[in-house]
mmCIF file of C-alpha atoms and ligand atoms in Angstrom:
data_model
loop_
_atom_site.group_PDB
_atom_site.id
_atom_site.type_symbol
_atom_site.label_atom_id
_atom_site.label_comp_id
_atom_site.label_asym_id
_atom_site.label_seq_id
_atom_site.Cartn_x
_atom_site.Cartn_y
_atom_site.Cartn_z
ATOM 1 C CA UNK A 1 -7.244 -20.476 -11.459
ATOM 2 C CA UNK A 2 -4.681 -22.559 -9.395
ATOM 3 C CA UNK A 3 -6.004 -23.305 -5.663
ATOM 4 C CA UNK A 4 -3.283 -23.946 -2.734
ATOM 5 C CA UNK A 5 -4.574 -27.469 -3.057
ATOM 6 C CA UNK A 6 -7.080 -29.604 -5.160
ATOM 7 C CA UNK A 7 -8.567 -32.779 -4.314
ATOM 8 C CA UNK A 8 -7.136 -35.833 -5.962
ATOM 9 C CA UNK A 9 -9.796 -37.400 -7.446
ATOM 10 C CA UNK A 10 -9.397 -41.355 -8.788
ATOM 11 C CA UNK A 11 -11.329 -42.197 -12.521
ATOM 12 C CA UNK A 12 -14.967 -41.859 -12.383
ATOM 13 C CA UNK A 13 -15.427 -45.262 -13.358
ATOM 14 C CA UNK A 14 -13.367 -46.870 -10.239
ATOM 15 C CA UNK A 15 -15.479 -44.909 -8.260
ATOM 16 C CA UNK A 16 -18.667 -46.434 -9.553
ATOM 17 C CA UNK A 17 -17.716 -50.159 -9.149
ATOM 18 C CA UNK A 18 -18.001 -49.733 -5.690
ATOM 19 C CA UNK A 19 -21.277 -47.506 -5.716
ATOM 20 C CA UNK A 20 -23.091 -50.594 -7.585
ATOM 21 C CA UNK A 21 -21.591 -52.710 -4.751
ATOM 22 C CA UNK A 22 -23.133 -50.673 -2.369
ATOM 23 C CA UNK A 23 -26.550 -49.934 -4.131
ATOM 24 C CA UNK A 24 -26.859 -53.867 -4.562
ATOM 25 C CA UNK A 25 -26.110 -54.533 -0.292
ATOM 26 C CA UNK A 26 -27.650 -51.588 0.581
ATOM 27 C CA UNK A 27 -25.527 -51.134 3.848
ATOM 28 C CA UNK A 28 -24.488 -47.455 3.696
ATOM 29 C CA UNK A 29 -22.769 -47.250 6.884
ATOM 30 C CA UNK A 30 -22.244 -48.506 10.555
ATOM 31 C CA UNK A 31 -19.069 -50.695 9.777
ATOM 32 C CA UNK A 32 -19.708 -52.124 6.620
ATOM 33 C CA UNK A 33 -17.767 -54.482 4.270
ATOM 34 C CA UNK A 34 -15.943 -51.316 2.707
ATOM 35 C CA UNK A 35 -14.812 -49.615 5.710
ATOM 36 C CA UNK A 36 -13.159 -53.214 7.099
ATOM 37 C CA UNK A 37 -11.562 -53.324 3.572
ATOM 38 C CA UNK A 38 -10.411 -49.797 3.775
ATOM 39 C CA UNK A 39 -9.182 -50.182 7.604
ATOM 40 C CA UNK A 40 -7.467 -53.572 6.657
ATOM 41 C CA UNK A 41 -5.288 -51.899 3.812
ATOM 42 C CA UNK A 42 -4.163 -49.002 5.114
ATOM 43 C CA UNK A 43 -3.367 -50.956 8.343
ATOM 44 C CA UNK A 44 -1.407 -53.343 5.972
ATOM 45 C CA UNK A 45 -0.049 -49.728 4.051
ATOM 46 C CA UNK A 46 1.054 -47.737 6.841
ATOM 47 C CA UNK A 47 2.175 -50.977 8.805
ATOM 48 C CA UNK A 48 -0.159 -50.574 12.008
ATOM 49 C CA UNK A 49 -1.292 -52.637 14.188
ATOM 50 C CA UNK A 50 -4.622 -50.906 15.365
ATOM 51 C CA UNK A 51 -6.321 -47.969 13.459
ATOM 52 C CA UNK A 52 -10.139 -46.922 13.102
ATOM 53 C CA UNK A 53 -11.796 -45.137 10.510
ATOM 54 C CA UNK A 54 -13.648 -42.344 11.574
ATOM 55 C CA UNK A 55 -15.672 -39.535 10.198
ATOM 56 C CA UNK A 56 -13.127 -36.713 10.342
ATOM 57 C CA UNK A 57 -9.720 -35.760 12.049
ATOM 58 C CA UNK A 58 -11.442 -33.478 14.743
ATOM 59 C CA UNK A 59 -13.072 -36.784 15.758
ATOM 60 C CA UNK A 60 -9.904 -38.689 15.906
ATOM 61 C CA UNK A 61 -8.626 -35.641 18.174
ATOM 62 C CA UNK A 62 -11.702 -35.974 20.380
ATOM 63 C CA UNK A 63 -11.462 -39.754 21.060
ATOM 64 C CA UNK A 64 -8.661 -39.959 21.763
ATOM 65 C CA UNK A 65 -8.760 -37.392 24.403
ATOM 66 C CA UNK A 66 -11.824 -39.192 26.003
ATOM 67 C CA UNK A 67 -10.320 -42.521 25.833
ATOM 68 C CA UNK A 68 -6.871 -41.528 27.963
ATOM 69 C CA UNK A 69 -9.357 -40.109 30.240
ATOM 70 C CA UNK A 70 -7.606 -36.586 30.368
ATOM 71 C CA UNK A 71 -8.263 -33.784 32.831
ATOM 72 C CA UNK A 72 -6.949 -30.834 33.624
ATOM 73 C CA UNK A 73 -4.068 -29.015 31.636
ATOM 74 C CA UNK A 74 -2.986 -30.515 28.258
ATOM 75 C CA UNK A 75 0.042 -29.585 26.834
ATOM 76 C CA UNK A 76 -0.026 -28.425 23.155
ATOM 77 C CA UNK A 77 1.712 -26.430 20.137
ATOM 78 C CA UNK A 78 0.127 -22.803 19.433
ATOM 79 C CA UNK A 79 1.446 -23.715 15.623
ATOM 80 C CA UNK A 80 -1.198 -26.019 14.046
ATOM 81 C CA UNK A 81 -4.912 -25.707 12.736
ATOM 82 C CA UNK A 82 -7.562 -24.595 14.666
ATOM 83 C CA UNK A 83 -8.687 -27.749 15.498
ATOM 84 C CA UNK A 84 -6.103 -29.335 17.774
ATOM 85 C CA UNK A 85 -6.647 -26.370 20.090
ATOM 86 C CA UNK A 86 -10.567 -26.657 20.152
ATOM 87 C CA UNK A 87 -10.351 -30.453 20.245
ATOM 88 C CA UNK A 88 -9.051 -29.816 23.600
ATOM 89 C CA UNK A 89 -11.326 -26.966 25.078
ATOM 90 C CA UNK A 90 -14.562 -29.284 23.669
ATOM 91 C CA UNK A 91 -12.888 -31.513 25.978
ATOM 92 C CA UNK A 92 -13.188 -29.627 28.846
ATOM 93 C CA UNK A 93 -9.269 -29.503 29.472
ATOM 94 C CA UNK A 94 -7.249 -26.636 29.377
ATOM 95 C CA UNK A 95 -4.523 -25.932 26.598
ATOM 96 C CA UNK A 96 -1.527 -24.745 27.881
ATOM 97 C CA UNK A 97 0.696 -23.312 25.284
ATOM 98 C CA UNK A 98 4.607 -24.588 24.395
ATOM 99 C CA UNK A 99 6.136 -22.572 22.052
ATOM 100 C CA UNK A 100 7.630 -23.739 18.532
ATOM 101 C CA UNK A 101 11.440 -24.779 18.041
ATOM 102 C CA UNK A 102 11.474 -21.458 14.524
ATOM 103 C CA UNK A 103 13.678 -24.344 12.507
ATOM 104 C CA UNK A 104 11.258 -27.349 12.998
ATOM 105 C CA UNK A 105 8.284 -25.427 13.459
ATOM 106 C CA UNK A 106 7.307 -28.255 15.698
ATOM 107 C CA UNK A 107 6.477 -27.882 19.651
ATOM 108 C CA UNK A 108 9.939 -27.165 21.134
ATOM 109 C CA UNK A 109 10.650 -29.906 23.604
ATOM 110 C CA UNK A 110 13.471 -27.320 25.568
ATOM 111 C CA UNK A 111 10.360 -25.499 26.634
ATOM 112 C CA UNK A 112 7.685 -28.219 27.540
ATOM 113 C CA UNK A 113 9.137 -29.496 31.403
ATOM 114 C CA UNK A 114 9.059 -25.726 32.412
ATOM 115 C CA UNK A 115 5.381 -25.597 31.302
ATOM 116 C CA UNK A 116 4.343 -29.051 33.302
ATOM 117 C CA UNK A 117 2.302 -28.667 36.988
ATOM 118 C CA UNK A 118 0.344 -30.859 38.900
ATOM 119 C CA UNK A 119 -2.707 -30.849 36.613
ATOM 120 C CA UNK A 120 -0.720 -31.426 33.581
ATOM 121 C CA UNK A 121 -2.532 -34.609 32.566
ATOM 122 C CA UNK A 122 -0.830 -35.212 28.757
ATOM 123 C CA UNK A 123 1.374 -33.776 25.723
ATOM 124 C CA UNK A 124 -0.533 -33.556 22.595
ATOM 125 C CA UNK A 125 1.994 -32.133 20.137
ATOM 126 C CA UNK A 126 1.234 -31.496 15.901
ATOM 127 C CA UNK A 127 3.826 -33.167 13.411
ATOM 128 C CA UNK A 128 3.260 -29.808 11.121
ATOM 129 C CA UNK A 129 3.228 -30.215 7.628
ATOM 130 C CA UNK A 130 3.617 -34.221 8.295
ATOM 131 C CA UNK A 131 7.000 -33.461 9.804
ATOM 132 C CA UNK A 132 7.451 -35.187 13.090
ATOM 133 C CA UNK A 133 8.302 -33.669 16.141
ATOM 134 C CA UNK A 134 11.150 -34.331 18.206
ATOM 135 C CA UNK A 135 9.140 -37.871 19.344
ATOM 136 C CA UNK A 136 12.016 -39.034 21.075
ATOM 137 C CA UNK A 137 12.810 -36.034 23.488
ATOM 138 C CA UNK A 138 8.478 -35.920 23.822
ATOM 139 C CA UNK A 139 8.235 -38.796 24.892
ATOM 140 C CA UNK A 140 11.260 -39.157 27.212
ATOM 141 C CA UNK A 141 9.645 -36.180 28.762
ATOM 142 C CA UNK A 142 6.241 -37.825 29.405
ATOM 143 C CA UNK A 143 8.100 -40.912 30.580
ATOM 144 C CA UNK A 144 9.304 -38.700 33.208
ATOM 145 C CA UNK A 145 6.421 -36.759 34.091
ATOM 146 C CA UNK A 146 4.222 -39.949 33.426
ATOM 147 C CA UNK A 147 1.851 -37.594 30.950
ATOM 148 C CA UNK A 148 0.349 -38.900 28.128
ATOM 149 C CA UNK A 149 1.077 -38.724 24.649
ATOM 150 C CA UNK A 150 -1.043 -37.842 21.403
ATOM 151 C CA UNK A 151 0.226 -36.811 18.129
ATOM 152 C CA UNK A 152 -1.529 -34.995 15.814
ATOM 153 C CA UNK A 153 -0.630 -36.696 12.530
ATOM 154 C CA UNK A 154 -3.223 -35.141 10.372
ATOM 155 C CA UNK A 155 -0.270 -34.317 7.716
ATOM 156 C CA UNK A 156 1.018 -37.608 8.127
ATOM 157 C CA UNK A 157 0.115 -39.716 5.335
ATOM 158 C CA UNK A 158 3.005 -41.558 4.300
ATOM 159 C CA UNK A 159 5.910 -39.906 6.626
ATOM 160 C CA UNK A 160 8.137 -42.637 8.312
ATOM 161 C CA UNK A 161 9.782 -42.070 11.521
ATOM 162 C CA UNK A 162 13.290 -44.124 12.079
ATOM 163 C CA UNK A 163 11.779 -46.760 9.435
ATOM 164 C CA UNK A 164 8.232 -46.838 10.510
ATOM 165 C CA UNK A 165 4.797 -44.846 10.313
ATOM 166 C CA UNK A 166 5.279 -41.938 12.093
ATOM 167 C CA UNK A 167 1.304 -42.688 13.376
ATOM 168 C CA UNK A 168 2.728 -45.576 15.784
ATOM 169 C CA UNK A 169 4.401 -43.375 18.640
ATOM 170 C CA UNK A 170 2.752 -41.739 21.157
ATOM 171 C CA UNK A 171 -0.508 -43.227 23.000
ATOM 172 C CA UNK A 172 -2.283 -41.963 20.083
ATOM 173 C CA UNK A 173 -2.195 -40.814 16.664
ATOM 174 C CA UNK A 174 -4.487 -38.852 15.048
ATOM 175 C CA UNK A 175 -4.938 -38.728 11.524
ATOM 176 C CA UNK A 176 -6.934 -36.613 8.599
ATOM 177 C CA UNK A 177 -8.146 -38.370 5.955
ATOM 178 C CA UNK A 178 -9.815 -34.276 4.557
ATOM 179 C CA UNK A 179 -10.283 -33.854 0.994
ATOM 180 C CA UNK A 180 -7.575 -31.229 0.994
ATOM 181 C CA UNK A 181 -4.980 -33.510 2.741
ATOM 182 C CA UNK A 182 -2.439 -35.941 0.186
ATOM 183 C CA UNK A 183 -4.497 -39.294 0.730
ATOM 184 C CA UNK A 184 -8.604 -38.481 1.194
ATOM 185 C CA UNK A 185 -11.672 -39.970 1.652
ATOM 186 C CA UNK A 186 -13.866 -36.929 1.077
ATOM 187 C CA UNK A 187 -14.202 -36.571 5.098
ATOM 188 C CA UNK A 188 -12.385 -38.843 7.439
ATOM 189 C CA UNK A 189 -9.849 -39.457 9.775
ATOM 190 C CA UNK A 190 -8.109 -42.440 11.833
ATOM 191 C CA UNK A 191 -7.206 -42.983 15.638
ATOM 192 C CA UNK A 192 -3.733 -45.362 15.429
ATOM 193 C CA UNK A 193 -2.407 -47.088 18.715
ATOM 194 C CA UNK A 194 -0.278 -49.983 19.895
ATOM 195 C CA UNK A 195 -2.473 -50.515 22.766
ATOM 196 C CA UNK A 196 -5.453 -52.839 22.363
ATOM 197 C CA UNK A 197 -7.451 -51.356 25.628
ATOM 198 C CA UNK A 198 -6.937 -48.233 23.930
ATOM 199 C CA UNK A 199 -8.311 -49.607 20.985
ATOM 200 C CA UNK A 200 -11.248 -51.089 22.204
ATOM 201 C CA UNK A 201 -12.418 -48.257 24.480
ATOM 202 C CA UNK A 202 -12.210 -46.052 20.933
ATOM 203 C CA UNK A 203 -14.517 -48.733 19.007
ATOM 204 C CA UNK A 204 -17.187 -48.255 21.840
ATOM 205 C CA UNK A 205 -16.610 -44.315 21.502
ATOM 206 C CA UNK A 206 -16.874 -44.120 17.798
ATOM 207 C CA UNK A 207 -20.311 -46.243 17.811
ATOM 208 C CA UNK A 208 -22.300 -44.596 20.823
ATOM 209 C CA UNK A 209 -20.797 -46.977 23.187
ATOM 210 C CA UNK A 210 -22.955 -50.102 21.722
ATOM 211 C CA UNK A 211 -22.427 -53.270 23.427
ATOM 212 C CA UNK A 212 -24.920 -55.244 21.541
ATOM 213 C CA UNK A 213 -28.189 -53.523 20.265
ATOM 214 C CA UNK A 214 -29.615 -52.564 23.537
ATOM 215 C CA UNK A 215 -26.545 -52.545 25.919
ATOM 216 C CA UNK A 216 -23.938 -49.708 26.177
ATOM 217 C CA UNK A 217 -20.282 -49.831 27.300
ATOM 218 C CA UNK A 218 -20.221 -46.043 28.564
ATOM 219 C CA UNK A 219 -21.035 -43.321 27.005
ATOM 220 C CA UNK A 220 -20.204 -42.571 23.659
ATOM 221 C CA UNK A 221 -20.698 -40.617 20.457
ATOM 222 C CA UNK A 222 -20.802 -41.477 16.840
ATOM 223 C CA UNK A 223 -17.432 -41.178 15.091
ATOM 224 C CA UNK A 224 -18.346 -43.594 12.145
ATOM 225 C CA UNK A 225 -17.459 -43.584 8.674
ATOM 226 C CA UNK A 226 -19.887 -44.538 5.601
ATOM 227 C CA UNK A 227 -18.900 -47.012 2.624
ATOM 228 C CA UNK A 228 -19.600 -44.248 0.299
ATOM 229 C CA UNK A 229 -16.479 -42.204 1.857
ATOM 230 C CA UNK A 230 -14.191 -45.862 2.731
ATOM 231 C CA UNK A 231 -15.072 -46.440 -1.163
ATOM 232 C CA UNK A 232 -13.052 -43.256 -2.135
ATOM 233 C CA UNK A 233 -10.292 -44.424 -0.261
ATOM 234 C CA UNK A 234 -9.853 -47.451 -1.774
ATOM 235 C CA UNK A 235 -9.843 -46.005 -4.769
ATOM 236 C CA UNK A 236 -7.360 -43.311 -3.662
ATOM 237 C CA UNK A 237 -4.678 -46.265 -1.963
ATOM 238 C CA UNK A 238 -4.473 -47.323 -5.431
ATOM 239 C CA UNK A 239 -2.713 -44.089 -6.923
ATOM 240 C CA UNK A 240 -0.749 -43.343 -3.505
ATOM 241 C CA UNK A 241 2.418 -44.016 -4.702
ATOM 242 C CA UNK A 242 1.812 -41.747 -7.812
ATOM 243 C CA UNK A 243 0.569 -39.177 -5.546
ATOM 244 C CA UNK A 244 3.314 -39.092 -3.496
ATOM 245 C CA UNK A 245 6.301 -39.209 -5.915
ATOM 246 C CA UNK A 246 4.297 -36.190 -7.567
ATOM 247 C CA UNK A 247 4.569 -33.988 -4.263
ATOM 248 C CA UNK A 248 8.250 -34.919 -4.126
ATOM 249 C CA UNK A 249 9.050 -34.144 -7.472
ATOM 250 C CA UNK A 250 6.862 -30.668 -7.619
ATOM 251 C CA UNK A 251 8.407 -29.762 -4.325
ATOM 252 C CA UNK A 252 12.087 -30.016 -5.669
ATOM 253 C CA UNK A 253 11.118 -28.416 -8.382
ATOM 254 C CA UNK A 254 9.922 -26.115 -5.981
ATOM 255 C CA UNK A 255 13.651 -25.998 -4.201
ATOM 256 C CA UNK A 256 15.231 -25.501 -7.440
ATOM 257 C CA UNK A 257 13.484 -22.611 -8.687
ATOM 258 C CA UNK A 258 13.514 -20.229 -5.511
ATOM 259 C CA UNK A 259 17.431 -21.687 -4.487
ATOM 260 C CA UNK A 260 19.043 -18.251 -4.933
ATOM 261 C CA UNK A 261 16.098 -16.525 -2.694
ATOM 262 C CA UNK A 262 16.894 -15.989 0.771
ATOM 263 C CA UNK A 263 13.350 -18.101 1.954
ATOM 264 C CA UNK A 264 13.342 -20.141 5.381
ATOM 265 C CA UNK A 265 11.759 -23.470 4.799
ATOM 266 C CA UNK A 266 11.590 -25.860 7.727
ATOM 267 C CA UNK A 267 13.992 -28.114 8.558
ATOM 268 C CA UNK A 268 13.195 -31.662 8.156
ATOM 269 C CA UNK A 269 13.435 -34.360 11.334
ATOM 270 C CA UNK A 270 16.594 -36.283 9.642
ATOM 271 C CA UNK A 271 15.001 -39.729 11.407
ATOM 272 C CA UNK A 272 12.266 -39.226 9.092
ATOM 273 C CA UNK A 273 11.245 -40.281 5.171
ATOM 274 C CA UNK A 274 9.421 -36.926 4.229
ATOM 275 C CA UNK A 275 6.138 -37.145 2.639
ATOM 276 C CA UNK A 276 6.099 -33.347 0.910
ATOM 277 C CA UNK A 277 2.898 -32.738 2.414
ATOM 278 C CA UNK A 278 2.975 -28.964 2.143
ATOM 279 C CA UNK A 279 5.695 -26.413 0.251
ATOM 280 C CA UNK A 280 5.526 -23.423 2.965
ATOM 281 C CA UNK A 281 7.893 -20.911 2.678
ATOM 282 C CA UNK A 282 8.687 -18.541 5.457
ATOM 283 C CA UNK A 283 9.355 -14.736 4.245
ATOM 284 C CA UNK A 284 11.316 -12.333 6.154
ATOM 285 C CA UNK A 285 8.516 -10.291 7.508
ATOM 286 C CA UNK A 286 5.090 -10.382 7.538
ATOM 287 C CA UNK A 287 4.142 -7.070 4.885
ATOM 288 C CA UNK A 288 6.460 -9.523 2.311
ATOM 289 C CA UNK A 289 4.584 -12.321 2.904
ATOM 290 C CA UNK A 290 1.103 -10.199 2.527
ATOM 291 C CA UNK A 291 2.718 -8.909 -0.634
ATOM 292 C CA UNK A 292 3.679 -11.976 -2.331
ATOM 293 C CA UNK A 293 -0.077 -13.196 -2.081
ATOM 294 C CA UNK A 294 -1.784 -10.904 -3.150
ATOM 295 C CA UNK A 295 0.589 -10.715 -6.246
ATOM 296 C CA UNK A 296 -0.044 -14.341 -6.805
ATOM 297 C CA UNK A 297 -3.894 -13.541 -5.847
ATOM 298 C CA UNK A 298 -3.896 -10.656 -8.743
ATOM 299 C CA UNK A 299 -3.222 -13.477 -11.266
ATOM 300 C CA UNK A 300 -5.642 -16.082 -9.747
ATOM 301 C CA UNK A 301 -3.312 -17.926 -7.940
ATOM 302 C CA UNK A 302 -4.512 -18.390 -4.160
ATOM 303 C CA UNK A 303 -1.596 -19.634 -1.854
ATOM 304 C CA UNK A 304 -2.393 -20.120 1.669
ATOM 305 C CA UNK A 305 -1.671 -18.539 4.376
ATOM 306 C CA UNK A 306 -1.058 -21.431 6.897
ATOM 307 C CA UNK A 307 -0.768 -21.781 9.916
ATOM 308 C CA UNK A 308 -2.511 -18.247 10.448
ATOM 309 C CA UNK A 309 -3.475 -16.909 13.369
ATOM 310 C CA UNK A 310 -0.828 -18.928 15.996
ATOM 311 C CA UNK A 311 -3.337 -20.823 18.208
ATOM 312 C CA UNK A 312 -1.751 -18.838 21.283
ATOM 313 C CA UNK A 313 -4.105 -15.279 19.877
ATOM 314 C CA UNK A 314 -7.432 -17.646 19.790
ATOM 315 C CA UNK A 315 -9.811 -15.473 22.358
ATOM 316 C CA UNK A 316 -11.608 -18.549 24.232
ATOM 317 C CA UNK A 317 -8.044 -20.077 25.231
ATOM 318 C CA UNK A 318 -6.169 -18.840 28.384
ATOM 319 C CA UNK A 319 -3.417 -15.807 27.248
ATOM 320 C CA UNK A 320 0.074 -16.592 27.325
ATOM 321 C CA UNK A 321 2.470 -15.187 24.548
ATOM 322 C CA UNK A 322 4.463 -17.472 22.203
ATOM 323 C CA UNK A 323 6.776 -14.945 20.577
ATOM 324 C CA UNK A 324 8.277 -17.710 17.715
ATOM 325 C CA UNK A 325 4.913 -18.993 16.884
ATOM 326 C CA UNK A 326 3.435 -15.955 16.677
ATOM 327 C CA UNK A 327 5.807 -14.751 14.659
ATOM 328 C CA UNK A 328 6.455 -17.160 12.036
ATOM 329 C CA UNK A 329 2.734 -17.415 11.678
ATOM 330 C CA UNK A 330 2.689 -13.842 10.572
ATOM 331 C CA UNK A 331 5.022 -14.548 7.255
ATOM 332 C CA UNK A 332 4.437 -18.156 6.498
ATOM 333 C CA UNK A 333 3.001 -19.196 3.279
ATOM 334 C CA UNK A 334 1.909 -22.385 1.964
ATOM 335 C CA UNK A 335 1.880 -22.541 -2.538
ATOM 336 C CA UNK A 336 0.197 -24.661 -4.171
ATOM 337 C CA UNK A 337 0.974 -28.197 -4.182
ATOM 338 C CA UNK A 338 -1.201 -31.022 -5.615
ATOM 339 C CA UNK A 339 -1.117 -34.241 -7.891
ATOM 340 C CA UNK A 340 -2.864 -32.258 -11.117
ATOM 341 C CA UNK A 341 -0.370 -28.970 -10.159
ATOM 342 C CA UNK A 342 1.679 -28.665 -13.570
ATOM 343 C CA UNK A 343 5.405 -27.777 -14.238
ATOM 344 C CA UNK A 344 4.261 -24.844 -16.501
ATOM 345 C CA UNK A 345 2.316 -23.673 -13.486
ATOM 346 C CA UNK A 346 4.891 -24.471 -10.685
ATOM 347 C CA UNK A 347 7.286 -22.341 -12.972
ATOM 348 C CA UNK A 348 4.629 -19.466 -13.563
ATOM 349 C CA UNK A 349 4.120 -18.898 -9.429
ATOM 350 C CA UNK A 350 8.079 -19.023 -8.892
ATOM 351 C CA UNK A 351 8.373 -16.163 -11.831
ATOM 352 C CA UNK A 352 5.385 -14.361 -9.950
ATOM 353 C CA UNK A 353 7.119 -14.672 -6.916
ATOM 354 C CA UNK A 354 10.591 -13.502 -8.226
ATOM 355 C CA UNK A 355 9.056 -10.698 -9.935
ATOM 356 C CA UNK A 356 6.997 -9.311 -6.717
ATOM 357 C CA UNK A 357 11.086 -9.078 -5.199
ATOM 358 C CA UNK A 358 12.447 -7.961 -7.924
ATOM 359 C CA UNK A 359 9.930 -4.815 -8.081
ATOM 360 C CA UNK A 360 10.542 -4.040 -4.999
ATOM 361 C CA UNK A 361 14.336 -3.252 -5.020
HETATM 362 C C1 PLP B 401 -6.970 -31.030 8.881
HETATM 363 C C2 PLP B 401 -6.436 -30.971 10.244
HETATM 364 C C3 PLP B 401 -7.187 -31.368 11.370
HETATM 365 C C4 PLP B 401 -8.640 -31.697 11.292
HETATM 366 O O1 PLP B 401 -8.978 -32.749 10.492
HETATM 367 P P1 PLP B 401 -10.468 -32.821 9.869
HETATM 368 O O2 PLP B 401 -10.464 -34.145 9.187
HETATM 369 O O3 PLP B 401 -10.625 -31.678 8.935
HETATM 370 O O4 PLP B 401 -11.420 -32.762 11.016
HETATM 371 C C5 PLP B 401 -6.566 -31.382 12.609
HETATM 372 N N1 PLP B 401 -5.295 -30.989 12.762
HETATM 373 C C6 PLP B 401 -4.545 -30.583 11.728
HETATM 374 C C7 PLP B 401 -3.122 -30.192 11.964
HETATM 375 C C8 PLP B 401 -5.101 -30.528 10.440
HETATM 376 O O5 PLP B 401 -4.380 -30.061 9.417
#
């Protein structure tokens, strides 16, 4: 059976170095030595100056919507997970829908002044599939408009934007550290920022508020991360590299195999340094798209389909219609794409995929 994605998962033995270390201190969680360690690396990785480890993406979302104090109407992309919408609704704000640029796939900055009113309080755009938005036309906009910023970088691991991580624009970026995502820590996620108030009202979030054992800074919520989950991120920094030459390489190999069919892929930000996060391929309608997976499903091969539903048909957010996000979200697919994904198998889908057209001339 090949998944859409599998879980990279370090030697065994790695692993268990840092489970003794814990079992002999006995701190489990609430900031331990591990999660500094982990937070000081990938700072020192991704070249950041402020990130926290938290216990999921969702979180990061959440925080950093509390933290910028936002109210009101919060503009968004309807092409992304579930999760960027609902962030905002748990929130209490309002999404209010731009719709996607169909070459980027990204929030289409043409359409985002038109959408801003008095109550518009902030942008908070995805970079889909770790590609980043148009940052600089997104944030000249908010300049403007003096809105907010948050990006949701939960694809982001790795991608540079004009020579550094994309996860330093914007107020705030959010990151995933999910098992399914290209660098993991079982569960987890990151808030990144320049600004150090920003950072410190986000440390008092993440641990109830705490000032002290019996004194709290506001209210808060607990967005903290254990050593077992920092532990399996040190172990996965080690292999990064590996991990994401491997997605490059399987991705071209990818290109090369479906060159002579007529697929849209997205096109790629040209101020960026790609990190292959996800091979999507967009089909010409959406009864091809259906086809081609269940094909692939027939042979136990279970492609994605992803981003599916557009966040724009979600019934507990306000209707308005996003024709290009809807539609592309109808005939996008994501194939499988993940560090143990062989060439034998890469080959195999691509023949599946070639066949399902060919039988249907
Ligand atoms: C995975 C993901 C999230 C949520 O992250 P979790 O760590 O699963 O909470 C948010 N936004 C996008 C675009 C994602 O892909």
């Amino acid at each position: 059976m090949i998944n859409v994605t599998k879980p990279f998962l370090p030697p065994q033995e790695e692993y268990k170095q840092y489970i003794d270390e814990i079992w002999q201190r006995a701190w489990l969680t609430n900031n331990g030595p591990l999660v500094n360690e982990l937070e000081l690396k990938l700072k020192k990785y991704l070249n950041l100056k402020h990130l926290l480890f938290l216990n999921n993406g969702t979180m990061a979302l959440q925080l950093a919507i509390k933290a910028l104090n936002l109210t009101g109407e919060i503009i968004t992309t309807p092409f992304s997970y579930v999760a960027t919408t609902s962030s905002i609704v748990w929130q209490h704000c309002k999404p209010v829908f731009v719709d996607i640029d169909s070459k980027t796939l990204n929030i289409n900055p043409q359409l985002i002044e038109q959408a801003i009113t008095p109550n518009t309080s902030a942008i908070l755009a995805t970079h889909v599939f770790g590609n980043p938005c148009d940052i600089d036309a997104i944030e000249a906009i908010a300049k403007k408009h003096n809105l907010k910023t948050i990006y949701d970088a939960a694809h982001c691991f790795g991608t540079t934007y004009k020579g550094e991580s994309v996860l330093n624009y914007g107020d705030i970026s959010c990151i995933s550290f999910h098992a399914t995502k290209l660098f993991h820590t079982i569960e987890g996620g990151a808030v990144a920022t320049q600004k150090p108030e920003l950072l410190e009202k986000m440390a008092y979030l993440r641990n109830f508020g705490h000032n002290g054992p019996y004194e709290f800074n506001g209210v808060g919520i607990n967005g903290k991360n254990s050593e077992f989950h920092a532990a399996m991120g040190l172990c996965n920094l080690n292999y990064i590299e590996a991990i994401l030459d491997k997605r490059k390489k399987d991705s071209l190999r990818y290109d090369k195999w479906l060159a002579d069919m007529i697929f849209q892929r997205p096109e790629i930000n040209p101020k960026c340094n790609y990190n292959y996060a996800y091979y999507s391929v967009i089909f010409s309608s959406e009864s091809e798209c259906v086809g081609v997976l269940s094909e692939l499903n027939k042979r136990n091969i279970f492609s994605r389909r992803y981003f599916y539903p557009s966040l724009s048909t979600l019934n507990y957010v306000p209707q308005n219609k996003c024709k290009m996000s809807e539609d592309i979200a109808s005939r996008i697919l994501c194939l499988p794409l993940y560090y143990d994904l062989s060439n034998t198998e890469i080959d195999m889908i691509c023949r599946y995929i070639k066949r399902y057209f060919k039988s249907r001339k």
